[in-house]
Every structure is written in structure tokens, then in C-alpha cells.
Coordinates of C-alpha atoms in Angstrom, one line a residue:
X1 CA 0.0 0.0 0.0
X2 CA 2.8 2.4 1.0
X3 CA 4.6 1.6 -2.2
X4 CA 1.6 2.2 -4.4
X5 CA 0.8 5.4 -2.5
X6 CA 4.4 6.7 -3.2
X7 CA 4.0 5.8 -6.9
X8 CA 0.8 7.7 -7.2
X9 CA 2.4 10.8 -5.4
X10 CA 5.3 10.6 -7.8
X11 CA 2.9 10.4 -10.8
X12 CA 0.9 13.3 -9.5
X13 CA 4.0 15.4 -9.1
X14 CA 5.2 14.6 -12.7
X15 CA 1.7 15.5 -14.0
X16 CA 1.7 18.7 -12.1
X17 CA 5.2 19.6 -13.3
X18 CA 4.1 18.8 -16.9
X19 CA 1.1 21.0 -16.5
X20 CA 3.1 23.9 -15.1
X21 CA 5.7 23.5 -18.0
X22 CA 2.9 23.5 -20.6
X23 CA 1.2 26.6 -18.9
X24 CA 4.5 28.3 -19.0
X25 CA 5.0 27.6 -22.6
X26 CA 1.5 28.9 -23.5
X27 CA 2.0 32.0 -21.4
X28 CA 5.4 32.7 -23.2
X29 CA 3.7 32.2 -26.6
X30 CA 0.8 34.5 -25.8
X31 CA 3.4 37.3 -24.7
X32 CA 5.3 36.8 -27.9
X33 CA 2.2 36.9 -30.0
X34 CA 0.9 39.9 -28.0
X35 CA 4.2 41.7 -28.4
X36 CA 4.0 41.1 -32.2
X37 CA 0.5 42.4 -32.3
X38 CA 1.6 45.5 -30.4
X39 CA 4.5 46.0 -32.7
X40 CA 2.1 45.8 -35.7
X41 CA -0.3 48.2 -34.0
X42 CA 2.5 50.7 -33.4
X43 CA 3.6 50.4 -37.2
X44 CA -0.2 51.0 -38.2
X45 CA -0.5 54.0 -35.8
X46 CA 2.8 55.5 -37.1
X47 CA 1.7 54.9 -40.8
X48 CA -1.7 56.7 -40.2
X49 CA 0.0 59.5 -38.3
X50 CA 2.5 60.1 -41.1
X51 CA -0.3 59.9 -43.7
X52 CA -2.4 62.7 -42.1
X53 CA 0.5 64.9 -40.8
X54 CA 2.4 65.3 -44.0
X55 CA 1.4 68.2 -46.1
X56 CA -0.5 67.2 -49.2
X57 CA -0.5 68.7 -52.6
X58 CA -4.3 68.5 -53.3
X59 CA -3.8 68.3 -57.1
X60 CA -1.3 65.4 -57.0
X61 CA -2.9 63.5 -54.3
X62 CA -6.6 63.8 -55.5
X63 CA -6.9 60.3 -56.9
X64 CA -4.9 58.7 -54.0
X65 CA -7.2 60.5 -51.5
X66 CA -10.3 59.3 -53.2
X67 CA -9.1 55.8 -53.3
X68 CA -8.1 55.6 -49.7
X69 CA -10.9 57.8 -48.2
X70 CA -13.1 55.1 -46.6
X71 CA -10.5 52.8 -45.2
X72 CA -8.1 55.5 -44.1
X73 CA -10.7 57.6 -42.5
X74 CA -12.1 54.7 -40.4
X75 CA -8.7 53.6 -39.2
X76 CA -7.9 57.3 -38.4
X77 CA -10.9 57.5 -36.2
X78 CA -9.9 54.2 -34.4
X79 CA -6.4 55.6 -33.8
X80 CA -7.7 58.8 -32.5
X81 CA -10.1 57.2 -30.2
X82 CA -7.3 55.0 -28.7
X83 CA -5.1 58.1 -28.2
X84 CA -8.0 60.1 -26.7
X85 CA -8.6 57.2 -24.2
X86 CA -4.9 57.1 -23.3
X87 CA -4.9 60.9 -22.8
X88 CA -8.0 60.7 -20.6
X89 CA -6.2 58.1 -18.4
X90 CA -3.1 60.4 -18.2
X91 CA -5.3 63.4 -17.4
X92 CA -7.0 61.5 -14.6
X93 CA -3.7 60.6 -13.2
X94 CA -2.6 64.3 -13.4
X95 CA 0.1 63.6 -16.0
X96 CA -1.4 65.0 -19.2
X97 CA 0.0 68.3 -20.5
X98 CA -1.6 69.9 -23.6
X99 CA 1.1 71.8 -25.5
X100 CA 0.5 74.8 -27.8
X101 CA 1.9 72.6 -30.7
X102 CA -0.7 69.9 -30.1
X103 CA -3.5 72.5 -30.1
X104 CA -2.6 73.6 -33.5
X105 CA -2.0 70.3 -35.1
X106 CA -4.5 67.9 -36.8
X107 CA -5.5 66.0 -33.7
X108 CA -9.3 65.6 -33.6
X109 CA -10.9 66.0 -30.2
X110 CA -13.6 63.3 -29.6
X111 CA -15.5 65.9 -27.5
X112 CA -16.0 68.0 -30.6
X113 CA -17.2 65.0 -32.6
X114 CA -19.8 64.1 -29.8
X115 CA -21.5 67.4 -30.6
X116 CA -23.4 66.8 -33.8
X117 CA -23.3 69.9 -36.1
X118 CA -26.3 71.5 -37.4
X119 CA -26.6 71.0 -41.2
X120 CA -29.2 73.7 -41.4
X121 CA -26.5 76.4 -40.5
X122 CA -24.2 77.3 -43.3
X123 CA -21.2 79.7 -43.3
X124 CA -19.5 81.4 -46.1
X125 CA -15.7 80.3 -46.2
X126 CA -12.8 81.6 -48.2
X127 CA -9.8 79.5 -49.2
X128 CA -7.9 82.3 -51.1
X129 CA -5.3 83.1 -48.5
X130 CA -1.6 82.4 -48.8
X131 CA 1.8 82.8 -47.0
X132 CA 5.4 82.6 -48.2
X133 CA 5.9 79.1 -46.5
X134 CA 3.1 77.4 -48.5
X135 CA 2.5 79.6 -51.5
X136 CA 5.9 81.5 -52.1
X137 CA 4.5 84.8 -51.2
X138 CA 1.5 86.4 -49.3
X139 CA -1.9 86.1 -51.1
X140 CA -4.8 88.2 -50.4
X141 CA -3.3 89.5 -47.1
X142 CA -1.5 91.9 -49.3
X143 CA -4.7 93.2 -50.8
X144 CA -4.7 96.3 -52.8
X145 CA -6.3 99.5 -51.8
X146 CA -9.4 99.6 -54.2
X147 CA -9.8 103.1 -55.7
X148 CA -13.1 104.9 -55.7
X149 CA -14.7 105.1 -59.1
X150 CA -14.8 109.0 -59.0
X151 CA -11.2 110.2 -59.5
X152 CA -11.7 113.2 -57.5
X153 CA -12.6 111.1 -54.4
X154 CA -10.1 108.5 -55.1
X155 CA -7.1 110.8 -55.0
X156 CA -7.9 111.5 -51.4
X157 CA -7.2 108.1 -50.2
X158 CA -4.3 105.6 -49.9
X159 CA -3.1 103.6 -52.9
X160 CA -0.8 100.6 -53.5
X161 CA -0.9 97.2 -51.6
X162 CA -0.5 96.0 -48.0
X163 CA 2.7 94.6 -46.8
X164 CA 2.3 91.5 -44.6
X165 CA 2.8 90.1 -42.0
X166 CA 2.3 93.2 -39.9
X167 CA 0.3 95.2 -42.4
X168 CA -2.5 93.3 -43.9
X169 CA -5.7 94.0 -45.9
X170 CA -8.2 93.7 -43.0
X171 CA -9.3 95.8 -40.0
X172 CA -9.0 92.8 -37.7
X173 CA -5.9 90.5 -37.2
X174 CA -6.4 86.7 -37.2
X175 CA -5.2 84.7 -34.2
X176 CA -3.4 82.4 -36.6
X177 CA -1.6 85.2 -38.2
X178 CA -1.7 85.8 -42.0
X179 CA -2.1 82.1 -42.9
X180 CA -2.3 79.9 -45.9
X181 CA -5.5 78.3 -46.9
X182 CA -3.5 75.3 -48.2
X183 CA -2.0 74.5 -44.8
X184 CA -3.7 71.4 -43.5
X185 CA -3.0 72.5 -39.8
X186 CA -4.8 75.8 -40.5
X187 CA -7.9 73.9 -42.0
X188 CA -7.9 71.6 -39.0
X189 CA -8.0 74.7 -36.8
X190 CA -10.8 76.1 -38.7
X191 CA -12.8 72.9 -38.6
X192 CA -12.4 72.8 -34.8
X193 CA -13.7 76.4 -34.5
X194 CA -16.7 75.5 -36.7
X195 CA -17.4 72.4 -34.6
X196 CA -17.3 74.4 -31.4
X197 CA -19.8 76.9 -33.0
X198 CA -22.2 74.0 -34.1
X199 CA -22.1 75.0 -37.7
X200 CA -22.7 72.1 -40.1
X201 CA -21.9 73.3 -43.6
X202 CA -19.2 75.4 -45.3
X203 CA -20.2 77.3 -48.4
X204 CA -16.7 77.7 -50.1
X205 CA -16.0 80.5 -52.5
X206 CA -15.4 78.6 -55.7
X207 CA -14.1 79.4 -59.3
X208 CA -13.9 76.8 -62.0
X209 CA -10.6 74.9 -62.4
X210 CA -7.9 77.3 -63.6
X211 CA -9.9 80.5 -62.6
X212 CA -9.6 82.8 -59.7
X213 CA -10.3 86.3 -58.4
X214 CA -7.8 89.2 -59.2
X215 CA -6.0 88.8 -55.9
X216 CA -5.4 85.0 -55.4
X217 CA -5.0 81.6 -56.9
X218 CA -7.5 79.0 -58.3
X219 CA -9.4 77.6 -55.1
X220 CA -10.6 74.5 -56.8
X221 CA -7.2 72.8 -56.3
X222 CA -7.9 73.0 -52.5
X223 CA -11.4 71.4 -52.4
X224 CA -10.2 67.8 -52.3
X225 CA -8.1 68.5 -49.2
X226 CA -10.9 70.5 -47.6
X227 CA -13.4 67.6 -48.1
X228 CA -11.0 65.0 -46.6
X229 CA -10.5 67.1 -43.5
X230 CA -14.1 68.2 -43.1
X231 CA -15.1 64.6 -43.2
X232 CA -13.0 63.9 -40.2
X233 CA -15.1 66.4 -38.2
X234 CA -18.5 65.4 -39.5
X235 CA -18.9 68.7 -41.4
X236 CA -20.1 69.2 -44.9
X237 CA -18.9 71.4 -47.8
X238 CA -20.8 73.1 -50.6
X239 CA -19.8 75.6 -53.1
X240 CA -20.5 79.4 -53.4
X241 CA -20.0 79.9 -57.2
X242 CA -18.3 83.4 -57.9
X243 CA -19.1 85.6 -61.0
X244 CA -16.0 84.8 -62.8
X245 CA -15.5 86.6 -66.2
X246 CA -17.8 85.2 -68.8
X247 CA -20.0 83.2 -66.5
X248 CA -23.5 82.6 -68.0
X249 CA -26.1 79.7 -68.2
X250 CA -24.0 77.7 -70.5
X251 CA -20.7 78.0 -68.7
X252 CA -22.6 77.2 -65.4
X253 CA -23.9 74.2 -67.0
X254 CA -20.4 72.8 -67.6
X255 CA -19.4 73.9 -64.0
X256 CA -22.2 71.9 -62.5
X257 CA -21.3 68.9 -64.4
X258 CA -17.8 69.1 -63.3
X259 CA -18.8 69.7 -59.7
X260 CA -21.3 66.7 -59.6
X261 CA -18.8 64.4 -61.3
X262 CA -15.8 65.4 -59.2
X263 CA -17.3 66.1 -55.7
X264 CA -20.9 65.1 -55.3
X265 CA -20.3 61.5 -54.3
X266 CA -17.8 62.4 -51.5
X267 CA -19.3 61.7 -48.0
X268 CA -18.5 65.4 -47.0
X269 CA -20.2 67.1 -50.0
X270 CA -23.5 68.6 -48.8
X271 CA -26.8 67.4 -50.1
X272 CA -30.2 68.9 -49.3
X273 CA -33.6 67.3 -49.6
X274 CA -35.4 68.8 -52.5
X275 CA -39.2 69.4 -52.2
X276 CA -39.8 66.4 -54.4
X277 CA -37.8 64.2 -51.9
X278 CA -34.6 63.8 -53.9
X279 CA -31.2 64.5 -52.0
X280 CA -29.5 67.0 -54.3
X281 CA -26.3 69.2 -54.0
X282 CA -27.2 72.8 -53.0
X283 CA -25.2 75.4 -54.7
X284 CA -25.1 79.2 -54.0
X285 CA -24.8 81.5 -57.1
X286 CA -23.2 84.7 -56.1
X287 CA -24.4 87.8 -58.1
X288 CA -26.9 85.7 -60.0
X289 CA -28.6 88.8 -61.2
X290 CA -25.8 89.6 -63.6
X291 CA -27.2 87.0 -66.0
X292 CA -30.6 87.7 -67.7
X293 CA -33.6 85.8 -66.3
X294 CA -34.3 84.3 -69.7
X295 CA -30.9 82.9 -69.9
X296 CA -31.1 81.2 -66.5
X297 CA -34.4 79.8 -67.5
X298 CA -32.7 77.9 -70.4
X299 CA -30.7 76.0 -67.7
X300 CA -32.9 75.9 -64.6
X301 CA -36.5 75.5 -66.1
X302 CA -37.5 72.0 -67.0
X303 CA -38.5 73.2 -70.6
X304 CA -35.1 75.1 -71.0
X305 CA -33.1 74.5 -74.2
X306 CA -30.3 72.8 -72.1
X307 CA -32.2 72.1 -69.0
X308 CA -30.3 70.5 -66.2
X309 CA -33.6 69.5 -64.5
X310 CA -34.4 65.9 -63.8
X311 CA -30.9 64.9 -65.1
X312 CA -28.0 63.4 -63.1
X313 CA -26.6 66.9 -62.8
X314 CA -29.7 68.4 -61.2
X315 CA -29.1 70.5 -58.0
X316 CA -30.7 73.0 -55.7
X317 CA -29.7 76.4 -57.0
X318 CA -29.8 79.4 -54.7
X319 CA -29.7 83.0 -56.2
X320 CA -28.6 86.2 -54.6
X321 CA -31.2 88.9 -54.0
X322 CA -29.9 92.5 -53.8
X323 CA -32.7 94.5 -55.2
X324 CA -36.5 94.0 -54.9
X325 CA -36.7 93.2 -58.6
X326 CA -34.3 90.2 -58.1
X327 CA -37.3 88.3 -56.7
X328 CA -38.4 88.0 -60.3
X329 CA -34.9 86.8 -61.4
X330 CA -35.3 84.0 -58.8
X331 CA -38.7 83.0 -60.1
X332 CA -38.5 83.5 -63.8
X333 CA -34.9 82.1 -63.9
X334 CA -36.1 78.9 -62.3
X335 CA -33.9 79.1 -59.1
X336 CA -34.9 76.9 -56.1
X337 CA -34.3 79.6 -53.4
X338 CA -32.7 83.0 -52.6
X339 CA -30.1 84.2 -50.1
X340 CA -29.1 87.7 -48.8
X341 CA -25.4 87.3 -48.1
X342 CA -24.4 90.8 -47.0
X343 CA -23.8 91.5 -43.3
X344 CA -25.0 95.0 -43.7
X345 CA -28.4 95.8 -42.4
X346 CA -29.9 98.3 -44.8
X347 CA -27.1 98.2 -47.4
X348 CA -29.3 96.2 -49.9
X349 CA -33.0 95.4 -50.1
X350 CA -32.2 91.8 -49.4
X351 CA -29.9 92.4 -46.5
X352 CA -32.3 94.6 -44.6
X353 CA -33.6 92.7 -41.7
X354 CA -37.1 94.2 -41.5
X355 CA -37.6 92.9 -45.1
X356 CA -36.9 89.3 -44.3
X357 CA -40.5 88.5 -43.3
X358 CA -41.6 89.7 -46.7
X359 CA -39.0 87.6 -48.4
X360 CA -39.9 84.6 -46.3
X361 CA -43.6 85.0 -47.3
X362 CA -42.6 85.4 -51.0
X363 CA -40.6 82.1 -50.8
X364 CA -43.5 80.3 -49.2
X365 CA -45.9 81.5 -51.9
X366 CA -43.5 80.5 -54.7
X367 CA -42.4 77.2 -53.1
X368 CA -38.8 78.3 -52.9
X369 CA -36.2 78.5 -50.1
X370 CA -35.4 81.7 -48.3
X371 CA -32.0 81.6 -46.7
X372 CA -31.3 84.8 -44.6
X373 CA -27.6 85.6 -43.9
X374 CA -26.7 86.6 -40.4
X375 CA -23.5 88.5 -39.8
X376 CA -21.4 90.1 -37.0
X377 CA -20.8 93.4 -38.6
X378 CA -19.0 95.1 -41.5
X379 CA -15.9 97.1 -42.0
X380 CA -13.7 97.1 -45.2
X381 CA -11.9 100.4 -44.9
X382 CA -8.4 98.9 -45.2
X383 CA -9.3 97.7 -48.7
X384 CA -11.9 100.4 -49.5
X385 CA -10.8 103.4 -47.4
X386 CA -13.6 105.5 -48.9
X387 CA -16.4 103.2 -47.8
X388 CA -16.8 104.0 -44.1
X389 CA -20.5 104.9 -44.6
X390 CA -21.2 101.1 -45.0
X391 CA -19.4 100.2 -41.7
X392 CA -21.6 98.3 -39.3
X393 CA -20.1 98.4 -35.8
X394 CA -20.2 95.0 -34.0
X395 CA -21.4 96.7 -30.8
X396 CA -19.8 94.2 -28.6
X397 CA -21.8 91.4 -30.2
X398 CA -25.1 93.1 -30.2
X399 CA -25.3 93.5 -34.0
X400 CA -24.7 89.8 -34.4
X401 CA -27.4 88.9 -31.9
X402 CA -29.9 91.2 -33.7
X403 CA -29.1 89.6 -37.0
X404 CA -29.5 86.0 -35.6
X405 CA -32.8 87.0 -34.0
X406 CA -34.1 88.5 -37.1
X407 CA -33.2 85.4 -39.1
X408 CA -34.6 82.9 -36.6
X409 CA -37.9 84.9 -36.4
X410 CA -38.8 84.0 -40.0
X411 CA -38.4 80.3 -39.2
X412 CA -36.2 79.5 -42.2
X413 CA -35.3 76.0 -43.4
X414 CA -31.6 77.2 -43.5
X415 CA -29.7 80.0 -42.0
X416 CA -26.4 81.3 -43.5
X417 CA -23.6 83.2 -41.8
X418 CA -21.4 85.8 -43.5
X419 CA -18.8 84.9 -42.8
X420 CA -16.2 82.7 -41.2
X421 CA -13.2 84.3 -42.6
X422 CA -13.8 87.2 -45.1
X423 CA -11.3 89.3 -43.3
X424 CA -11.1 92.1 -46.0
X425 CA -14.7 93.0 -45.2
X426 CA -14.6 92.4 -41.4
X427 CA -17.5 89.9 -41.4
X428 CA -15.5 87.1 -39.9
X429 CA -16.3 85.1 -36.8
X430 CA -12.9 83.3 -36.9
X431 CA -10.7 84.1 -33.9
X432 CA -9.0 87.4 -33.9
X433 CA -6.4 89.0 -31.5
X434 CA -5.6 92.5 -30.5
X435 CA -2.6 93.9 -32.4
X436 CA -0.9 97.2 -32.7
X437 CA 2.1 97.9 -34.9
X438 CA 3.7 101.2 -36.1
X439 CA 0.8 103.4 -37.4
X440 CA -1.7 100.5 -37.3
X441 CA -4.2 99.6 -34.5
X442 CA -6.3 96.7 -35.5
X443 CA -9.9 96.2 -34.2
X444 CA -10.4 93.2 -31.9
X445 CA -13.1 91.5 -29.8
X446 CA -12.1 92.9 -26.4
X447 CA -13.3 92.9 -23.7
X448 CA -14.3 89.5 -24.8
X449 CA -11.7 86.8 -25.8
X450 CA -10.5 85.8 -29.4
X451 CA -13.2 83.1 -29.8
X452 CA -16.0 85.3 -28.6
X453 CA -18.0 85.0 -32.0
X454 CA -17.5 81.3 -32.0
X455 CA -19.2 81.0 -28.6
X456 CA -22.0 83.4 -29.5
X457 CA -22.6 81.5 -32.6
X458 CA -22.9 78.3 -30.6
X459 CA -25.6 80.1 -28.5
X460 CA -27.7 81.0 -31.4
X461 CA -27.2 77.8 -33.3
X462 CA -28.8 76.2 -30.2
X463 CA -31.5 78.8 -30.1
X464 CA -32.2 78.1 -33.8
X465 CA -32.2 74.4 -33.2
X466 CA -34.7 74.8 -30.4
X467 CA -36.9 76.8 -32.7
X468 CA -36.8 74.1 -35.4
X469 CA -37.8 71.5 -32.9
X470 CA -41.0 73.3 -31.7

């Protein structure tokens, strides 16, 4: 019995030892496997970081971006989510430090993404700025002084161009300095500001490929990059088509074909529900009244000679109303709606707040959209020094509040804002800072902070949202 018991004990010990050995092998293999996975994960993270931090040439990378869009965007969000969780743990432990460098890079804050934007709030956005590091020289910040049409008045005012970075063609000075619109870090910063404001759609000043305004370069080359970055913030992009030389119904037909073919299928390109239920691109046509009503009808009426209606290129077209007679242009020309643009109460018929109830009623009667444009004020005397009579003081934000209240009161389907960054005309809500240099004192938002109008916009977007939900 004792012998058998000893054999059993030895057998048990051998089995236990074998089990421990096997367990150890499994543990070591799992550690090795885990280490390999972690190494692969670090490589993946590093690749994604390199992909998004490098400066892209939009024209050269357009096809590559389109191919990689869906996959890269999802993996980027996975990476960001992991990094945010890690930072949250460090912050909880009192170890997290947010640097100025990180605040200006392309890192996406999940807290921003958790706040859904309001796609019924559109803002006019400009990508015509440049600086020496990205463009070789300053663009638009060195705006010319525009002469008055009366030579006797013109000779009383300054001539020439501004000389950045201290002297820029604006009455306010941007917190980012005189930046380049092609800098991805700048675009990321702008998207963050828009997210904080609750705005959902950027209406980007646009010229067809190869065309531009007199002061800058072709903005179409930057649209692919803007779409990619806007997508990361759940923002949408549409186009504000400028009145380039020779624009008419036929050239716009070709423009729309290009826009739809090139951008309309991108997830970040804005589409609006048409009254017949279709989801269509919505396009703003600036200075639409420059083309005769009858010519617009050829394109925008179903019976037009080269009608775009009920084709694959059909869109929702919004025309500008400046004079009372432009209502007829909207109706006869076949537009789907009207907007007011100017941030100057009383400057035009369309931008006069007390007229908005009439325009809203007109739109209801004609089955069109009325999109009023709220704005924080207006001042352009550093590009049009003779135009002080059209200045609209911000009044510490009171002017902006009044314009928003006027817009909300007519219960529009969409409200537009003029503007995010039209610095030349002083309509920007982008962050601005106090600045004084030799002979120049820039306006600013004091006693409030640089982001005052971003915060104020957020308040009114919320108020508008509440009115929509009633």
C-alpha cells in the first residue's frame, strides 16, 4: 500500500510539473504573440500619423485620397479614439499636458465629434489666402487698396498694396496670423472652430478649375483636401460659385457637370432634401442677377433649351437677392431659392432685416427656399478706405445677436452666416487677436476673448435648433 501510494504521489508530481511546464509555454507564446500584435499596431499607428500629418499637394494627391478615403478615415478614427482614451487616463492621473503645438495640429478632439453639427446652418468660407511658407508669397493678405470710381474722391485716399505680415488688408488681425489656406494645420484649426460653434456646412467661395479672383490663386485645387479634413469632423462642404469673367447659363452648366462628377459622391459634400424628396447638391450662385432671367431659364427651367432639371446633374440652386426686382430673377430664372449674403443691415434690399418677413412669405408663396444671412458686422476700410458709410459696428456682439434673432424669427429652413473668414470686409467670426504695430491699430473682440463670436454663434445655433424642434 505504501509503495503504491508513493507511486501515485510521484505520478501526481510529474503531471503537475508537466502542467506547469505547458502553462508556461502557452504564457510565453501569448506574450510573444501579444508583443508582435503591439508592434504591428505601433507600425499601423505610425503610418496613419504620417499619412495625415504630411502636407498634401491637393492636385497630385486627389486620386490617391479618393481611393483611400473610406479605409483611411475609419482607421484614423480608431487611432484617434485610442489616443484620446490614453490621454484621458493620463489626465485623470494628473500627468497630461496639452502643448501649444498639439493644439494647432490635426488632432481631432472626440468631444467635438460628440456634438453633432447643425446642417441647417451654413457659413461662407474663403480659401484664397496664402503665405510665403506654403505659397511662395503672401496672397490676399497683401490686398490692394481699391480706388473709388470717382477720380476726385479716389485721390484723397491711400493707394498701393498692404505689406504683410504686420500690415494686412483687413481691419482685424487673425489669431493664426496671415495664414495659408492650403496649410492642413490651418484647415484643422478652422474645422475645430466650426465644430465648437455648432455649424454644419461650409459654403466655399469657388471658381472653376484654372480660374480665380484678381488677388489670389485657383481655389478648386484645394477642395479635395478640404473635403477630406471636413469629413473627419462630420462637417459638410458646398460651393459658393463666384461671378467669374464670362459666367453665364452655358458655362455654369459645364461647371455643375464638373462639380457633380468630381465632388458630389464624396461623403463630406453637402446634399439637401429637394421638395420632391430627392437628395441633391445645394449650390449658392453669387451675383446671379448679372445673367438675364431668360438665360437662367434655359438651364434651370424643365422646358429650357439645355435644362439641367431631372438629369443626373440636377441641383438645388440658390440665387442672390440684392434689389426687390431680383425676386423676379429667382422665379423667372428657375432658381430653387434666394439668399441675402451681405452682413450690412440696410445696405441692400435683401440684407435689410425688416424685409426678411416679406422675403420669407414670398418664398413660401412660390415654393422656394429663403436663406437669410446673419453677420457680426461689416468694415472694409483697409481695402476700400472711402467706404466708411457702410461700416456696421459690432457693438460688442449686439449687432450679431440682432441679425440672428431677425433670421430665426422668419423660421427659415436654412440660416447662412457671413462669414467665417472674409477678413477684408470684417465679417469674420474666426478667432481674432488685439494687435498694434507702427501706425496701425487693429480692431479686436475685447473685452471678450478671441473666440467670442464662435461662442456667440454656438448660443444662437442652439436657439435656432430649439425653434426648429417646436
